[in-house]
Tab-separated table of C-alpha atoms in Angstrom:
chain	number	residue	atom	x	y	z
A	20	MET	CA	0.000	0.000	0.000
A	21	ILE	CA	1.561	3.277	-1.124
A	22	GLU	CA	0.422	6.387	0.709
A	23	ARG	CA	-0.898	8.987	-1.715
A	24	ARG	CA	0.501	12.469	-1.224
A	25	LEU	CA	-2.880	13.959	-2.137
A	26	LEU	CA	-4.527	12.499	0.979
A	27	ARG	CA	-3.670	15.480	3.178
A	28	ASP	CA	-4.863	17.974	0.560
A	29	LEU	CA	-8.108	16.045	0.079
A	30	ILE	CA	-8.873	16.051	3.805
A	31	SER	CA	-8.021	19.750	3.984
A	32	ALA	CA	-10.322	20.535	1.035
A	33	LEU	CA	-13.196	18.622	2.631
A	34	ASP	CA	-12.663	20.518	5.879
A	35	ARG	CA	-13.155	23.858	4.167
A	36	SER	CA	-15.559	23.184	1.262
A	37	PRO	CA	-19.027	21.602	1.192
A	38	ALA	CA	-18.188	19.551	-1.910
A	39	VAL	CA	-14.929	18.299	-3.395
A	40	ALA	CA	-14.502	16.814	-6.867
A	41	LEU	CA	-11.664	14.316	-7.163
A	42	VAL	CA	-10.964	13.653	-10.837
A	43	GLY	CA	-8.456	11.438	-12.595
A	44	PRO	CA	-8.210	8.600	-15.118
A	45	ARG	CA	-9.786	5.263	-14.303
A	46	GLN	CA	-7.809	2.847	-12.159
A	47	VAL	CA	-5.491	5.420	-10.527
A	48	GLY	CA	-6.898	4.783	-7.035
A	49	LYS	CA	-9.591	7.450	-6.572
A	50	THR	CA	-12.005	5.017	-4.909
A	51	THR	CA	-9.319	3.627	-2.604
A	52	LEU	CA	-8.315	7.141	-1.544
A	53	ALA	CA	-11.937	8.205	-1.033
A	54	LEU	CA	-12.689	5.163	1.130
A	55	GLU	CA	-9.550	5.909	3.156
A	56	VAL	CA	-10.897	9.407	3.808
A	57	GLY	CA	-14.311	7.901	4.587
A	58	GLU	CA	-12.778	5.895	7.413
A	59	THR	CA	-11.823	9.130	9.189
A	60	ARG	CA	-15.433	10.321	9.581
A	61	PRO	CA	-19.041	9.124	9.280
A	62	SER	CA	-19.593	8.449	5.590
A	63	ILE	CA	-21.595	6.550	2.982
A	64	TYR	CA	-20.302	5.317	-0.387
A	65	LEU	CA	-22.393	4.997	-3.579
A	66	ASP	CA	-21.019	3.618	-6.849
A	67	LEU	CA	-23.103	5.069	-9.672
A	68	GLU	CA	-21.947	2.316	-12.017
A	69	SER	CA	-23.955	-0.052	-9.797
A	70	ASP	CA	-27.622	-0.478	-10.706
A	71	ALA	CA	-28.478	-0.967	-7.036
A	72	ASP	CA	-26.790	2.267	-5.949
A	73	ARG	CA	-28.292	4.241	-8.841
A	74	ALA	CA	-31.720	2.944	-7.803
A	75	LYS	CA	-31.205	4.424	-4.348
A	76	LEU	CA	-30.993	7.829	-6.005
A	77	ALA	CA	-34.284	7.566	-7.882
A	78	GLU	CA	-35.425	10.300	-5.469
A	79	PRO	CA	-32.022	11.802	-4.639
A	80	GLU	CA	-33.125	14.578	-2.307
A	81	LEU	CA	-35.130	12.180	-0.141
A	82	TYR	CA	-32.352	9.591	0.062
A	83	LEU	CA	-29.446	12.006	0.574
A	84	ALA	CA	-31.370	14.042	3.146
A	85	GLU	CA	-31.397	10.918	5.322
A	86	HIS	CA	-27.587	10.989	5.313
A	87	GLN	CA	-27.028	14.724	5.778
A	88	ASP	CA	-24.903	14.025	8.862
A	89	LYS	CA	-22.406	11.996	6.804
A	90	LEU	CA	-19.856	12.563	4.076
A	91	VAL	CA	-21.555	11.200	0.942
A	92	ILE	CA	-19.052	9.709	-1.532
A	93	LEU	CA	-20.448	9.493	-5.071
A	94	ASP	CA	-18.259	7.422	-7.401
A	95	GLU	CA	-18.397	7.839	-11.212
A	96	VAL	CA	-20.738	10.781	-10.725
A	97	HIS	CA	-20.727	11.566	-14.467
A	98	ARG	CA	-23.115	8.592	-14.856
A	99	LYS	CA	-25.893	10.706	-13.288
A	100	PRO	CA	-25.303	14.311	-14.450
A	101	ASP	CA	-28.809	15.455	-13.430
A	102	LEU	CA	-27.748	14.910	-9.815
A	103	PHE	CA	-25.836	18.186	-9.621
A	104	GLN	CA	-28.963	20.327	-9.361
A	105	ASN	CA	-30.078	18.247	-6.374
A	106	LEU	CA	-26.660	18.553	-4.752
A	107	ARG	CA	-26.853	22.315	-4.987
A	108	GLY	CA	-30.069	22.438	-2.954
A	109	LEU	CA	-28.777	19.939	-0.402
A	110	ILE	CA	-25.522	21.877	0.051
A	111	ASP	CA	-27.378	25.160	0.572
A	112	ARG	CA	-29.730	23.486	3.036
A	113	GLY	CA	-26.762	22.079	4.926
A	114	ARG	CA	-25.102	25.486	5.022
A	115	ARG	CA	-28.209	27.046	6.549
A	116	ALA	CA	-28.147	24.309	9.171
A	117	GLY	CA	-24.532	25.214	10.003
A	118	ARG	CA	-22.788	22.446	8.063
A	119	ARG	CA	-20.485	24.417	5.811
A	120	SER	CA	-17.998	21.723	4.797
A	121	GLY	CA	-17.484	18.032	4.145
A	122	GLN	CA	-20.890	17.162	2.686
A	123	PHE	CA	-20.029	15.500	-0.658
A	124	LEU	CA	-16.994	13.889	-2.283
A	125	LEU	CA	-17.541	13.431	-6.030
A	126	LEU	CA	-15.328	11.049	-8.001
A	127	GLY	CA	-15.045	11.220	-11.779
A	128	SER	CA	-12.894	9.498	-14.388
A	129	ALA	CA	-12.415	12.623	-16.461
A	130	SER	CA	-12.589	16.359	-16.220
A	131	ILE	CA	-15.049	16.951	-19.058
A	132	ASP	CA	-18.621	16.321	-17.945
A	133	LEU	CA	-17.822	16.494	-14.255
A	134	LEU	CA	-16.269	19.956	-14.418
A	135	LYS	CA	-18.887	21.221	-16.856
A	136	GLN	CA	-21.838	20.078	-14.795
A	137	SER	CA	-20.416	21.017	-11.421
A	138	GLY	CA	-19.210	24.364	-12.722
A	139	GLU	CA	-22.731	25.231	-13.858
A	140	SER	CA	-24.518	24.053	-10.722
A	141	LEU	CA	-22.043	24.173	-7.826
A	142	ALA	CA	-20.131	27.392	-8.395
A	143	GLY	CA	-18.724	28.644	-5.102
A	144	ARG	CA	-19.601	25.373	-3.398
A	145	ILE	CA	-16.974	22.972	-4.749
A	146	ALA	CA	-13.205	22.483	-4.758
A	147	TYR	CA	-11.316	20.443	-7.373
A	148	LEU	CA	-8.399	18.053	-6.987
A	149	GLU	CA	-6.750	15.785	-9.552
A	150	LEU	CA	-5.344	12.377	-8.664
A	151	GLY	CA	-2.869	10.960	-11.141
A	152	PRO	CA	-1.011	7.651	-11.245
A	153	PHE	CA	1.750	6.998	-8.689
A	154	ASP	CA	4.590	9.511	-8.901
A	155	LEU	CA	8.257	9.244	-7.973
A	156	LEU	CA	7.879	10.976	-4.595
A	157	GLU	CA	5.296	8.340	-3.640
A	158	VAL	CA	7.128	5.178	-4.755
A	159	GLY	CA	10.668	6.325	-3.899
A	160	GLU	CA	13.801	6.886	-5.953
A	161	ALA	CA	14.803	3.207	-5.756
A	162	GLU	CA	11.782	2.398	-7.967
A	163	LEU	CA	12.541	5.017	-10.631
A	164	ASP	CA	13.277	2.600	-13.502
A	165	LYS	CA	10.273	0.434	-12.678
A	166	LEU	CA	7.990	3.463	-12.535
A	167	TRP	CA	9.335	4.781	-15.858
A	168	LEU	CA	8.932	1.407	-17.565
A	169	ARG	CA	5.512	0.423	-16.189
A	170	GLY	CA	3.955	3.806	-15.465
A	171	GLY	CA	2.106	4.732	-12.311
A	172	PHE	CA	-1.237	2.934	-12.609
A	173	PRO	CA	-1.278	0.764	-9.471
A	174	ASP	CA	-2.239	-2.528	-11.164
A	175	SER	CA	0.480	-2.040	-13.779
A	176	PHE	CA	3.120	-0.991	-11.251
A	177	PHE	CA	2.434	-3.918	-8.896
A	178	ALA	CA	1.899	-6.562	-11.614
A	179	GLU	CA	3.762	-9.875	-11.426
A	180	GLY	CA	6.613	-9.337	-13.896
A	181	ASP	CA	6.959	-7.005	-16.880
A	182	GLY	CA	4.834	-9.318	-19.022
A	183	GLY	CA	1.905	-9.134	-16.627
A	184	SER	CA	2.295	-5.379	-16.439
A	185	ILE	CA	2.148	-4.729	-20.186
A	186	ARG	CA	-0.785	-7.112	-20.587
A	187	TRP	CA	-2.673	-5.111	-17.955
A	188	ARG	CA	-1.879	-1.868	-19.799
A	189	GLN	CA	-2.949	-3.283	-23.158
A	190	ASP	CA	-6.225	-4.452	-21.634
A	191	PHE	CA	-6.664	-1.043	-20.005
A	192	ILE	CA	-6.230	0.729	-23.351
A	193	ARG	CA	-8.709	-1.579	-25.082
A	194	THR	CA	-11.283	-1.211	-22.294
A	195	TYR	CA	-10.928	2.569	-22.259
A	196	LEU	CA	-11.489	2.757	-26.014
A	197	GLU	CA	-14.280	0.201	-26.298
A	198	ARG	CA	-16.251	0.705	-23.069
A	199	ASP	CA	-15.297	3.767	-21.049
A	200	ILE	CA	-15.153	6.500	-23.696
A	201	PRO	CA	-18.588	5.616	-25.153
A	202	GLN	CA	-20.029	6.028	-21.629
A	203	PHE	CA	-19.115	9.708	-21.841
A	204	GLY	CA	-21.298	10.059	-24.936
A	205	PHE	CA	-18.560	10.082	-27.587
A	206	ARG	CA	-19.339	7.965	-30.638
A	207	ILE	CA	-15.843	7.491	-32.012
A	208	PRO	CA	-14.768	4.180	-33.565
A	209	ALA	CA	-12.413	2.529	-31.077
A	210	GLU	CA	-9.930	1.553	-33.774
A	211	THR	CA	-9.755	5.113	-35.133
A	212	LEU	CA	-9.086	6.550	-31.683
A	213	ARG	CA	-6.473	3.843	-31.032
A	214	ARG	CA	-4.664	4.802	-34.258
A	215	PHE	CA	-4.741	8.451	-33.227
A	216	TRP	CA	-3.458	7.700	-29.714
A	217	THR	CA	-0.688	5.520	-31.175
A	218	MET	CA	0.286	8.284	-33.614
A	219	LEU	CA	0.629	10.639	-30.662
A	220	ALA	CA	2.838	8.044	-28.942
A	221	HIS	CA	5.128	7.852	-31.989
A	222	SER	CA	5.440	11.657	-31.965
A	223	GLN	CA	5.903	11.891	-28.159
A	224	GLY	CA	7.225	15.312	-27.147
A	225	GLY	CA	6.892	16.731	-30.646
A	226	LEU	CA	5.190	19.936	-31.689
A	227	LEU	CA	1.528	19.450	-32.480
A	228	ASN	CA	1.032	19.169	-36.237
A	229	ALA	CA	-2.712	18.722	-36.665
A	230	ALA	CA	-2.520	18.769	-40.449
A	231	GLN	CA	-0.052	15.889	-40.524
A	232	LEU	CA	-2.146	13.873	-38.076
A	233	ALA	CA	-5.263	14.573	-40.141
A	234	ARG	CA	-3.588	13.308	-43.315
A	235	GLY	CA	-2.463	10.161	-41.509
A	236	LEU	CA	-6.003	9.449	-40.323
A	237	GLY	CA	-7.768	10.560	-43.494
A	238	MET	CA	-9.922	13.168	-41.775
A	239	ASP	CA	-10.107	16.931	-41.361
A	240	GLY	CA	-8.180	19.054	-38.880
A	241	LYS	CA	-11.261	19.916	-36.781
A	242	THR	CA	-11.915	16.227	-36.111
A	243	VAL	CA	-8.293	15.702	-35.096
A	244	ALA	CA	-8.551	18.687	-32.740
A	245	SER	CA	-11.683	17.204	-31.153
A	246	TYR	CA	-9.930	13.826	-30.661
A	247	LEU	CA	-6.994	15.553	-29.006
A	248	ASP	CA	-9.312	17.579	-26.772
A	249	LEU	CA	-10.981	14.338	-25.716
A	250	LEU	CA	-7.725	12.620	-24.710
A	251	VAL	CA	-6.588	15.762	-22.876
A	252	ASP	CA	-9.919	15.965	-21.025
A	253	LEU	CA	-9.640	12.286	-20.131
A	254	LEU	CA	-6.296	13.203	-18.495
A	255	LEU	CA	-4.437	10.750	-20.750
A	256	VAL	CA	-2.551	13.270	-22.920
A	257	ARG	CA	-0.856	16.542	-21.981
A	258	ARG	CA	-0.534	19.644	-24.143
A	259	LEU	CA	2.506	21.559	-22.902
A	260	ALA	CA	2.038	25.184	-23.880
A	261	PRO	CA	4.928	27.274	-25.235
A	262	TRP	CA	6.302	30.237	-23.305
A	263	HIS	CA	4.381	33.201	-24.657
A	264	ASN	CA	5.773	36.338	-22.993
A	265	ASN	CA	7.349	38.907	-25.253
A	266	VAL	CA	11.133	38.498	-25.261
A	267	GLY	CA	11.718	40.120	-28.646
A	268	LYS	CA	12.280	36.795	-30.412
A	269	ARG	CA	10.274	34.707	-32.862
A	270	LEU	CA	8.808	32.046	-30.604
A	271	VAL	CA	7.366	28.669	-31.492
A	272	LYS	CA	3.612	28.892	-30.898
A	273	SER	CA	2.487	25.253	-31.266
A	274	PRO	CA	2.168	23.165	-28.077
A	275	LYS	CA	4.101	19.969	-27.458
A	276	VAL	CA	2.050	16.818	-26.949
A	277	TYR	CA	2.856	13.953	-24.557
A	278	VAL	CA	1.139	10.713	-23.592
A	279	ARG	CA	1.046	11.427	-19.870
A	280	ASP	CA	1.724	7.990	-18.380
A	281	SER	CA	5.008	6.481	-19.561
A	282	GLY	CA	3.656	2.956	-19.106
A	283	LEU	CA	0.744	3.627	-21.461
A	284	LEU	CA	3.170	5.217	-23.931
A	285	HIS	CA	5.306	2.068	-23.945
A	286	ALA	CA	2.240	-0.178	-24.281
A	287	LEU	CA	0.940	1.809	-27.255
A	288	LEU	CA	4.330	1.286	-28.922
A	289	GLY	CA	4.547	-2.399	-27.948
A	290	LEU	CA	7.624	-1.913	-25.731
A	291	GLY	CA	7.395	-4.463	-22.932
A	292	ASP	CA	10.752	-4.254	-21.128
A	293	ARG	CA	13.633	-1.908	-20.430
A	294	GLU	CA	15.848	-3.203	-23.247
A	295	ALA	CA	13.084	-2.701	-25.803
A	296	ILE	CA	12.565	0.873	-24.631
A	297	LEU	CA	16.255	1.766	-24.625
A	298	GLY	CA	16.591	0.358	-28.148
A	299	HIS	CA	13.702	2.446	-29.481
A	300	PRO	CA	13.997	6.031	-30.803
A	301	VAL	CA	11.308	7.156	-28.328
A	302	ALA	CA	13.497	6.427	-25.265
A	303	GLY	CA	14.770	9.984	-24.799
A	304	LEU	CA	11.377	11.590	-25.327
A	305	SER	CA	9.723	9.000	-23.083
A	306	TRP	CA	12.137	10.027	-20.318
A	307	GLU	CA	11.408	13.691	-21.075
A	308	GLY	CA	7.667	13.144	-20.690
A	309	PHE	CA	8.243	11.147	-17.500
A	310	VAL	CA	10.275	14.003	-16.003
A	311	ILE	CA	7.634	16.571	-16.959
A	312	GLU	CA	4.832	14.502	-15.403
A	313	THR	CA	6.866	13.944	-12.230
A	314	LEU	CA	7.449	17.672	-11.829
A	315	HIS	CA	3.789	18.411	-12.578
A	316	ALA	CA	2.814	15.986	-9.816
A	317	ALA	CA	5.221	17.678	-7.406
A	318	SER	CA	3.939	21.170	-8.272
A	319	TRP	CA	1.317	23.155	-6.433
A	320	PRO	CA	-1.455	25.652	-7.306
A	321	GLY	CA	-0.135	28.841	-8.818
A	322	MET	CA	2.778	27.238	-10.664
A	323	GLU	CA	2.993	27.334	-14.455
A	324	HIS	CA	4.651	24.872	-16.839
A	325	HIS	CA	5.835	25.742	-20.337
A	326	PHE	CA	8.574	24.964	-22.803
A	327	TYR	CA	10.587	27.655	-24.564
A	328	ARG	CA	11.747	27.515	-28.165
A	329	THR	CA	12.687	30.175	-30.679
A	330	ALA	CA	12.859	29.928	-34.446
A	331	ALA	CA	16.637	30.316	-34.124
A	332	GLY	CA	16.958	27.138	-32.017
A	333	ALA	CA	17.158	28.412	-28.434
A	334	GLU	CA	15.260	25.929	-26.291
A	335	ILE	CA	14.393	25.017	-22.703
A	336	ASP	CA	12.571	21.711	-22.207
A	337	LEU	CA	10.586	22.927	-19.194
A	338	VAL	CA	10.140	26.389	-17.694
A	339	LEU	CA	8.732	26.272	-14.165
A	340	GLY	CA	6.988	29.529	-13.339
A	341	PHE	CA	6.398	30.579	-9.729
A	342	PRO	CA	4.145	33.329	-8.373
A	343	GLY	CA	5.851	36.686	-8.500
A	344	GLY	CA	7.531	36.099	-11.867
A	345	ARG	CA	10.290	33.750	-10.655
A	346	ARG	CA	11.174	30.927	-13.005
A	347	TRP	CA	13.454	27.942	-13.232
A	348	ALA	CA	14.883	26.489	-16.436
A	349	VAL	CA	15.015	22.697	-16.710
A	350	GLU	CA	16.966	20.773	-19.355
A	351	ILE	CA	16.155	17.041	-19.522
A	352	LYS	CA	18.841	14.498	-20.435
A	353	ARG	CA	18.708	10.709	-20.570
A	354	SER	CA	22.489	10.482	-20.056
A	355	LEU	CA	24.754	9.990	-17.049
A	356	ASP	CA	27.040	12.663	-18.517
A	357	PRO	CA	24.584	15.576	-18.634
A	358	LYS	CA	25.752	18.520	-20.697
A	359	PRO	CA	23.366	21.323	-21.668
A	360	GLY	CA	23.353	22.208	-25.342
A	361	LYS	CA	24.049	25.533	-26.965
A	362	GLY	CA	20.316	26.164	-27.359
A	363	PHE	CA	19.834	25.918	-23.593
A	364	HIS	CA	22.502	28.555	-22.943
A	365	SER	CA	20.922	30.861	-25.554
A	366	ALA	CA	17.463	30.418	-24.048
A	367	ARG	CA	18.766	31.178	-20.544
A	368	ALA	CA	20.127	34.461	-21.848
A	369	ASP	CA	16.624	35.287	-23.117
A	370	LEU	CA	14.653	34.328	-19.997
A	371	GLU	CA	17.215	34.969	-17.239
A	372	PRO	CA	15.842	32.231	-14.928
A	373	GLU	CA	16.481	32.346	-11.204
A	374	ARG	CA	17.810	28.770	-11.262
A	375	SER	CA	18.876	26.378	-14.019
A	376	TYR	CA	18.982	22.590	-13.765
A	377	VAL	CA	19.834	19.603	-15.928
A	378	VAL	CA	17.779	16.591	-14.809
A	379	TYR	CA	19.471	13.260	-15.494
A	380	PRO	CA	18.981	9.605	-14.386
A	381	GLY	CA	21.809	9.676	-11.834
A	382	GLN	CA	21.587	10.493	-8.128
A	383	GLU	CA	24.421	12.974	-7.500
A	384	ARG	CA	24.000	16.722	-7.577
A	385	PHE	CA	26.894	18.787	-8.919
A	386	PRO	CA	27.593	22.126	-10.646
A	387	LEU	CA	28.052	22.293	-14.414
A	388	GLY	CA	29.286	25.870	-14.508
A	389	ASP	CA	27.605	29.134	-15.492
A	390	GLY	CA	25.047	28.748	-12.707
A	391	ILE	CA	23.708	25.396	-13.991
A	392	GLU	CA	23.366	22.337	-11.737
A	393	ALA	CA	22.960	18.665	-12.584
A	394	ILE	CA	20.322	17.116	-10.341
A	395	SER	CA	18.410	13.855	-10.020
A	396	LEU	CA	14.719	13.788	-10.881
A	397	ALA	CA	13.804	12.885	-7.303
A	398	GLY	CA	15.994	15.720	-6.020
A	399	LEU	CA	14.346	18.359	-8.195
A	400	ALA	CA	10.829	17.024	-7.544
A	401	GLN	CA	11.484	17.212	-3.823
A	402	ARG	CA	12.761	20.792	-4.150
A	403	VAL	CA	9.620	21.822	-6.025
A	404	ALA	CA	7.298	20.064	-3.570
A	405	THR	CA	8.905	21.560	-0.468
A	406	LEU	CA	8.445	25.079	-1.829
A	407	ALA	CA	4.659	24.675	-1.728
A	408	PRO	CA	2.935	27.211	0.514
A	409	SER	CA	0.895	25.928	3.430
A	410	LEU	CA	-2.543	24.863	2.252
């Protein structure tokens, strides 16, 4: 059992808000975390994928009013979107009775419908948290290679052997495409979406080229954009936005695109073990995406994440932006002899970051000259996490 770092934040959010939405992809452990929170206080759990539990909510206000003294945990709440209007009335009634926090915990497998519905009906009454797969600060630095290879979905990470792990991931991908996505109301052929997702895996960390993707799929650019929006909303793909502030240079304006979980990336490409990954051209960009996701997981509200690239070739893989205009420059290397390139030095001259790091797979931290430090991924993630203000 790995303790999730989000547990403290989730309890804190419930203590100050009447409703909390916990979103994240399927199978990352939302239900387990919610039940762990439920053990700390009187609570009731309803799984809205269960016919029996949905039947209990045929008259939601009557049923939920009977449990107004408990934390009500509603799993897969997107399956009953009309429930949000009822929750609004129940929350307001609870507030008038003096219960201003900890009434509802809503779990959803994606941000799309959940955020849309709750944003319309529960404005000012709900807080949002995102739970991702395991991250490096949760599993420990000793498990870095395993986490990179298998990804952070618990059943993949804990599987018996690499073969069992990749089979779980392949089944997960098929189930997501064939069963889960249609439940959200999207009528997209599973095979078409698989081809699109696999194309994104082959271009991991590349600039988004919608026209090229459209040609490869034989469809128009608007359809490709809608497919990408879907995978981003399902929290399976990340669009990393370019740095956009005016620095007097011609900046790249297209986002970079990454399959968020490295294990799913490797499964989409059919890479089942470490040797297969290291022998594939995607290895460096897989590591880059893994680093970016790790630092995202370690970050806190108010931080910004961008990449920086000019038409002349100056580039920073990741720019971490802090409140107050402070920023760190991060170069990502899959080498034990990390040396920043010329483009990194040029980009630093443009942005003048407060700190500059080269993240590499080793464990030592040492200076590289010109104010640049080599640092382990765990070391930098820990630095970012410990800078978080008190919540």
